[in-house]
Amino acid sequence: MTDRQKARISSRKQPKQARSADLVAAVLDAAVQVLAKEGAQRFTTARVAEKAGVSVGSLYQYFPNKVAILFRLQSDEWRQTSELLRGILEDARRPPLERLRILVHAFIRSECEEAAVRVALDDAAPLYRDAPEAKEARISGTRALHAFMREALPQASEATRALAGDLITATLSQVGKQFSETHRTPAEIEAYADAMADMFCAYLGALGRC
């Protein structure tokens, strides 16, 4: 096992008092700013502590190393994205394809709004992507999509639903990342999301008729 795989990526402890919570929030806010400006390669605990206005010792009370900070930012991003998408996919008031369209628009907007940090986190991913904590964080984001696929394609086989879910997830992730790496206007984002949603809806519609 390499040193990178051994590196501790979990926080040392969770803040229990308001003052401690404020310190952690300041560190994470500073980390986002440093990451967006400096990138993953020049991201250090010293730069984060300086930006946050705290001592490195105070930072180390909660984060053992820079990898732990980066993983916290990544896991927070996974959690926020999962909550956003789950809220849309589980909205039973709307038909499945309408939910899918809303999801695509929300995801593409989110990718573009946070592109600088997402690109930097992608660069840092090799530091923690094989860790058990990272795998567990990713698993939770797939459950809502699987449930949605069962609702959207009730007559399809489990294998067909799994393939459709994987294709949609991979396309959103890869194409959304590539699209967001260039500055986009609101009109461009809207048009692109519409086209992608049309493609996904046509695909699921075809599978539903099979």
Short mmCIF file of C-alpha atoms in Angstrom, two decimals:
data_model
loop_
_atom_site.label_atom_id
_atom_site.label_comp_id
_atom_site.label_asym_id
_atom_site.label_seq_id
_atom_site.Cartn_x
_atom_site.Cartn_y
_atom_site.Cartn_z
CA MET A 1 0.00 0.00 0.00
CA THR A 2 1.40 3.39 -0.95
CA ASP A 3 1.83 6.35 1.40
CA ARG A 4 -0.92 8.11 -0.56
CA GLN A 5 -3.34 5.28 0.18
CA LYS A 6 -2.29 5.30 3.85
CA ALA A 7 -2.77 9.04 4.25
CA ARG A 8 -5.51 9.88 6.69
CA ILE A 9 -8.28 11.76 4.94
CA SER A 10 -10.92 11.96 7.65
CA SER A 11 -11.20 14.94 9.97
CA ARG A 12 -9.54 14.53 13.36
CA LYS A 13 -12.67 15.49 15.28
CA GLN A 14 -16.00 17.20 14.82
CA PRO A 15 -16.52 20.66 16.33
CA LYS A 16 -18.83 20.57 19.34
CA GLN A 17 -19.01 24.26 20.24
CA ALA A 18 -20.09 27.24 18.16
CA ARG A 19 -16.60 28.73 18.28
CA SER A 20 -15.07 25.50 16.99
CA ALA A 21 -17.71 25.23 14.28
CA ASP A 22 -16.92 28.79 13.20
CA LEU A 23 -13.22 27.93 12.98
CA VAL A 24 -13.88 24.89 10.80
CA ALA A 25 -16.24 26.92 8.59
CA ALA A 26 -13.56 29.61 8.21
CA VAL A 27 -10.96 26.99 7.28
CA LEU A 28 -13.23 25.41 4.66
CA ASP A 29 -14.21 28.77 3.20
CA ALA A 30 -10.54 29.73 2.97
CA ALA A 31 -9.71 26.35 1.45
CA VAL A 32 -12.20 26.92 -1.36
CA GLN A 33 -10.65 30.31 -2.11
CA VAL A 34 -7.08 28.97 -2.04
CA LEU A 35 -8.01 25.99 -4.18
CA ALA A 36 -9.77 28.13 -6.79
CA LYS A 37 -6.85 30.56 -6.96
CA GLU A 38 -3.80 28.33 -6.54
CA GLY A 39 -5.03 24.95 -7.79
CA ALA A 40 -4.43 21.56 -6.18
CA GLN A 41 -0.67 21.52 -6.77
CA ARG A 42 0.00 24.71 -4.77
CA PHE A 43 -2.66 24.03 -2.14
CA THR A 44 -1.08 23.88 1.34
CA THR A 45 -2.29 23.95 4.93
CA ALA A 46 -0.13 27.03 5.54
CA ARG A 47 -1.87 28.97 2.76
CA VAL A 48 -5.28 27.89 4.02
CA ALA A 49 -4.49 28.85 7.62
CA GLU A 50 -3.17 32.25 6.53
CA LYS A 51 -6.25 32.90 4.40
CA ALA A 52 -8.55 31.83 7.25
CA GLY A 53 -6.71 33.99 9.78
CA VAL A 54 -5.97 31.06 12.11
CA SER A 55 -2.81 29.30 13.22
CA VAL A 56 -1.66 26.12 11.50
CA GLY A 57 -1.90 24.44 14.91
CA SER A 58 -5.57 25.35 15.19
CA LEU A 59 -6.19 23.97 11.70
CA TYR A 60 -4.46 20.70 12.61
CA GLN A 61 -6.87 20.20 15.51
CA TYR A 62 -9.51 19.33 12.92
CA PHE A 63 -7.62 18.38 9.74
CA PRO A 64 -4.46 16.23 9.98
CA ASN A 65 -3.14 17.25 6.56
CA LYS A 66 -4.07 19.01 3.32
CA VAL A 67 -5.55 15.81 1.90
CA ALA A 68 -8.11 15.77 4.71
CA ILE A 69 -9.16 19.32 3.82
CA LEU A 70 -9.43 18.51 0.13
CA PHE A 71 -11.43 15.36 0.85
CA ARG A 72 -13.78 17.33 3.12
CA LEU A 73 -14.37 19.81 0.29
CA GLN A 74 -14.94 16.94 -2.15
CA SER A 75 -17.25 14.99 0.17
CA ASP A 76 -19.24 18.16 0.91
CA GLU A 77 -19.58 18.70 -2.84
CA TRP A 78 -20.71 15.09 -3.34
CA ARG A 79 -23.23 15.43 -0.51
CA GLN A 80 -24.65 18.73 -1.76
CA THR A 81 -24.93 17.45 -5.32
CA SER A 82 -26.53 14.20 -4.15
CA GLU A 83 -29.08 16.08 -2.03
CA LEU A 84 -29.91 18.38 -4.93
CA LEU A 85 -30.38 15.53 -7.39
CA ARG A 86 -32.22 13.32 -4.92
CA GLY A 87 -34.69 16.10 -4.15
CA ILE A 88 -35.46 16.42 -7.86
CA LEU A 89 -35.61 12.70 -8.63
CA GLU A 90 -37.89 11.93 -5.68
CA ASP A 91 -40.42 14.66 -6.46
CA ALA A 92 -43.41 12.42 -7.16
CA ARG A 93 -45.56 15.43 -8.08
CA ARG A 94 -43.87 15.54 -11.48
CA PRO A 95 -43.69 12.82 -14.14
CA PRO A 96 -40.29 11.09 -14.47
CA LEU A 97 -39.18 12.73 -17.72
CA GLU A 98 -40.00 16.19 -16.40
CA ARG A 99 -37.89 15.43 -13.33
CA LEU A 100 -35.05 14.27 -15.55
CA ARG A 101 -35.17 17.53 -17.51
CA ILE A 102 -35.09 19.60 -14.31
CA LEU A 103 -32.20 17.49 -13.04
CA VAL A 104 -30.12 18.08 -16.16
CA HIS A 105 -30.62 21.84 -15.97
CA ALA A 106 -29.77 21.93 -12.25
CA PHE A 107 -26.65 19.81 -12.74
CA ILE A 108 -25.27 21.80 -15.67
CA ARG A 109 -25.87 25.11 -13.88
CA SER A 110 -24.13 23.77 -10.79
CA GLU A 111 -21.15 22.56 -12.83
CA CYS A 112 -20.72 25.98 -14.44
CA GLU A 113 -21.18 27.97 -11.24
CA GLU A 114 -18.50 26.02 -9.38
CA ALA A 115 -16.21 25.12 -12.27
CA ALA A 116 -12.95 26.48 -10.81
CA VAL A 117 -13.22 24.51 -7.59
CA ARG A 118 -14.48 21.35 -9.33
CA VAL A 119 -11.54 21.34 -11.75
CA ALA A 120 -9.09 21.74 -8.88
CA LEU A 121 -10.79 18.96 -6.90
CA ASP A 122 -10.54 16.69 -9.93
CA ASP A 123 -6.80 17.39 -9.99
CA ALA A 124 -6.60 16.45 -6.31
CA ALA A 125 -8.73 13.30 -6.67
CA PRO A 126 -5.74 10.89 -6.99
CA LEU A 127 -4.86 11.75 -3.39
CA TYR A 128 -7.99 10.08 -2.02
CA ARG A 129 -10.15 8.52 -4.72
CA ASP A 130 -9.24 4.93 -3.74
CA ALA A 131 -9.82 5.45 -0.02
CA PRO A 132 -12.78 3.63 1.63
CA GLU A 133 -14.24 6.96 2.74
CA ALA A 134 -14.35 8.17 -0.87
CA LYS A 135 -16.04 5.00 -2.10
CA GLU A 136 -18.73 5.23 0.57
CA ALA A 137 -19.43 8.87 -0.29
CA ARG A 138 -19.95 7.99 -3.95
CA ILE A 139 -22.25 5.03 -3.27
CA SER A 140 -24.90 7.14 -1.55
CA GLY A 141 -25.29 9.29 -4.65
CA THR A 142 -26.38 6.39 -6.86
CA ARG A 143 -29.31 5.08 -4.80
CA ALA A 144 -31.82 7.77 -5.77
CA LEU A 145 -30.99 7.34 -9.45
CA HIS A 146 -31.59 3.58 -9.27
CA ALA A 147 -34.98 4.15 -7.65
CA PHE A 148 -35.82 6.75 -10.30
CA MET A 149 -34.94 4.32 -13.08
CA ARG A 150 -37.29 1.70 -11.66
CA GLU A 151 -40.07 4.29 -11.76
CA ALA A 152 -39.20 5.68 -15.20
CA LEU A 153 -38.75 2.24 -16.81
CA PRO A 154 -41.08 -0.10 -14.90
CA GLN A 155 -41.27 -2.66 -17.71
CA ALA A 156 -37.53 -2.75 -18.46
CA SER A 157 -35.17 -5.35 -17.08
CA GLU A 158 -32.89 -4.51 -14.18
CA ALA A 159 -29.90 -4.74 -16.53
CA THR A 160 -31.47 -2.23 -18.94
CA ARG A 161 -32.26 0.18 -16.12
CA ALA A 162 -28.73 -0.14 -14.72
CA LEU A 163 -27.20 0.53 -18.13
CA ALA A 164 -29.43 3.57 -18.69
CA GLY A 165 -28.55 4.96 -15.27
CA ASP A 166 -24.84 4.45 -15.84
CA LEU A 167 -24.97 6.11 -19.26
CA ILE A 168 -26.85 9.14 -17.96
CA THR A 169 -24.56 9.50 -14.94
CA ALA A 170 -21.37 9.17 -16.99
CA THR A 171 -22.59 11.56 -19.67
CA LEU A 172 -23.69 14.20 -17.17
CA SER A 173 -20.38 13.95 -15.33
CA GLN A 174 -18.00 13.94 -18.27
CA VAL A 175 -19.83 16.22 -20.68
CA GLY A 176 -20.88 18.58 -17.91
CA LYS A 177 -17.28 18.89 -16.72
CA GLN A 178 -16.00 19.56 -20.23
CA PHE A 179 -18.73 22.11 -20.96
CA SER A 180 -18.13 24.00 -17.70
CA GLU A 181 -14.39 24.40 -18.24
CA THR A 182 -15.15 27.32 -20.60
CA HIS A 183 -17.04 30.37 -19.35
CA ARG A 184 -20.68 30.12 -20.48
CA THR A 185 -23.47 32.65 -20.61
CA PRO A 186 -26.86 31.84 -19.01
CA ALA A 187 -28.34 31.46 -22.50
CA GLU A 188 -25.63 28.99 -23.51
CA ILE A 189 -26.17 26.97 -20.33
CA GLU A 190 -29.93 26.88 -20.92
CA ALA A 191 -29.57 25.79 -24.55
CA TYR A 192 -27.00 23.10 -23.76
CA ALA A 193 -29.03 21.69 -20.88
CA ASP A 194 -32.15 21.64 -23.06
CA ALA A 195 -30.34 19.68 -25.77
CA MET A 196 -28.92 17.18 -23.29
CA ALA A 197 -32.30 16.75 -21.61
CA ASP A 198 -33.92 16.15 -25.01
CA MET A 199 -31.37 13.43 -25.69
CA PHE A 200 -31.90 11.68 -22.35
CA CYS A 201 -35.68 11.90 -22.54
CA ALA A 202 -35.70 10.47 -26.07
CA TYR A 203 -33.44 7.65 -24.92
CA LEU A 204 -35.65 6.71 -21.97
CA GLY A 205 -38.75 7.09 -24.10
CA ALA A 206 -37.34 4.62 -26.63
CA LEU A 207 -36.43 2.16 -23.87
CA GLY A 208 -39.92 2.44 -22.43
CA ARG A 209 -41.45 1.43 -25.77
CA CYS A 210 -39.22 -1.60 -26.20
#
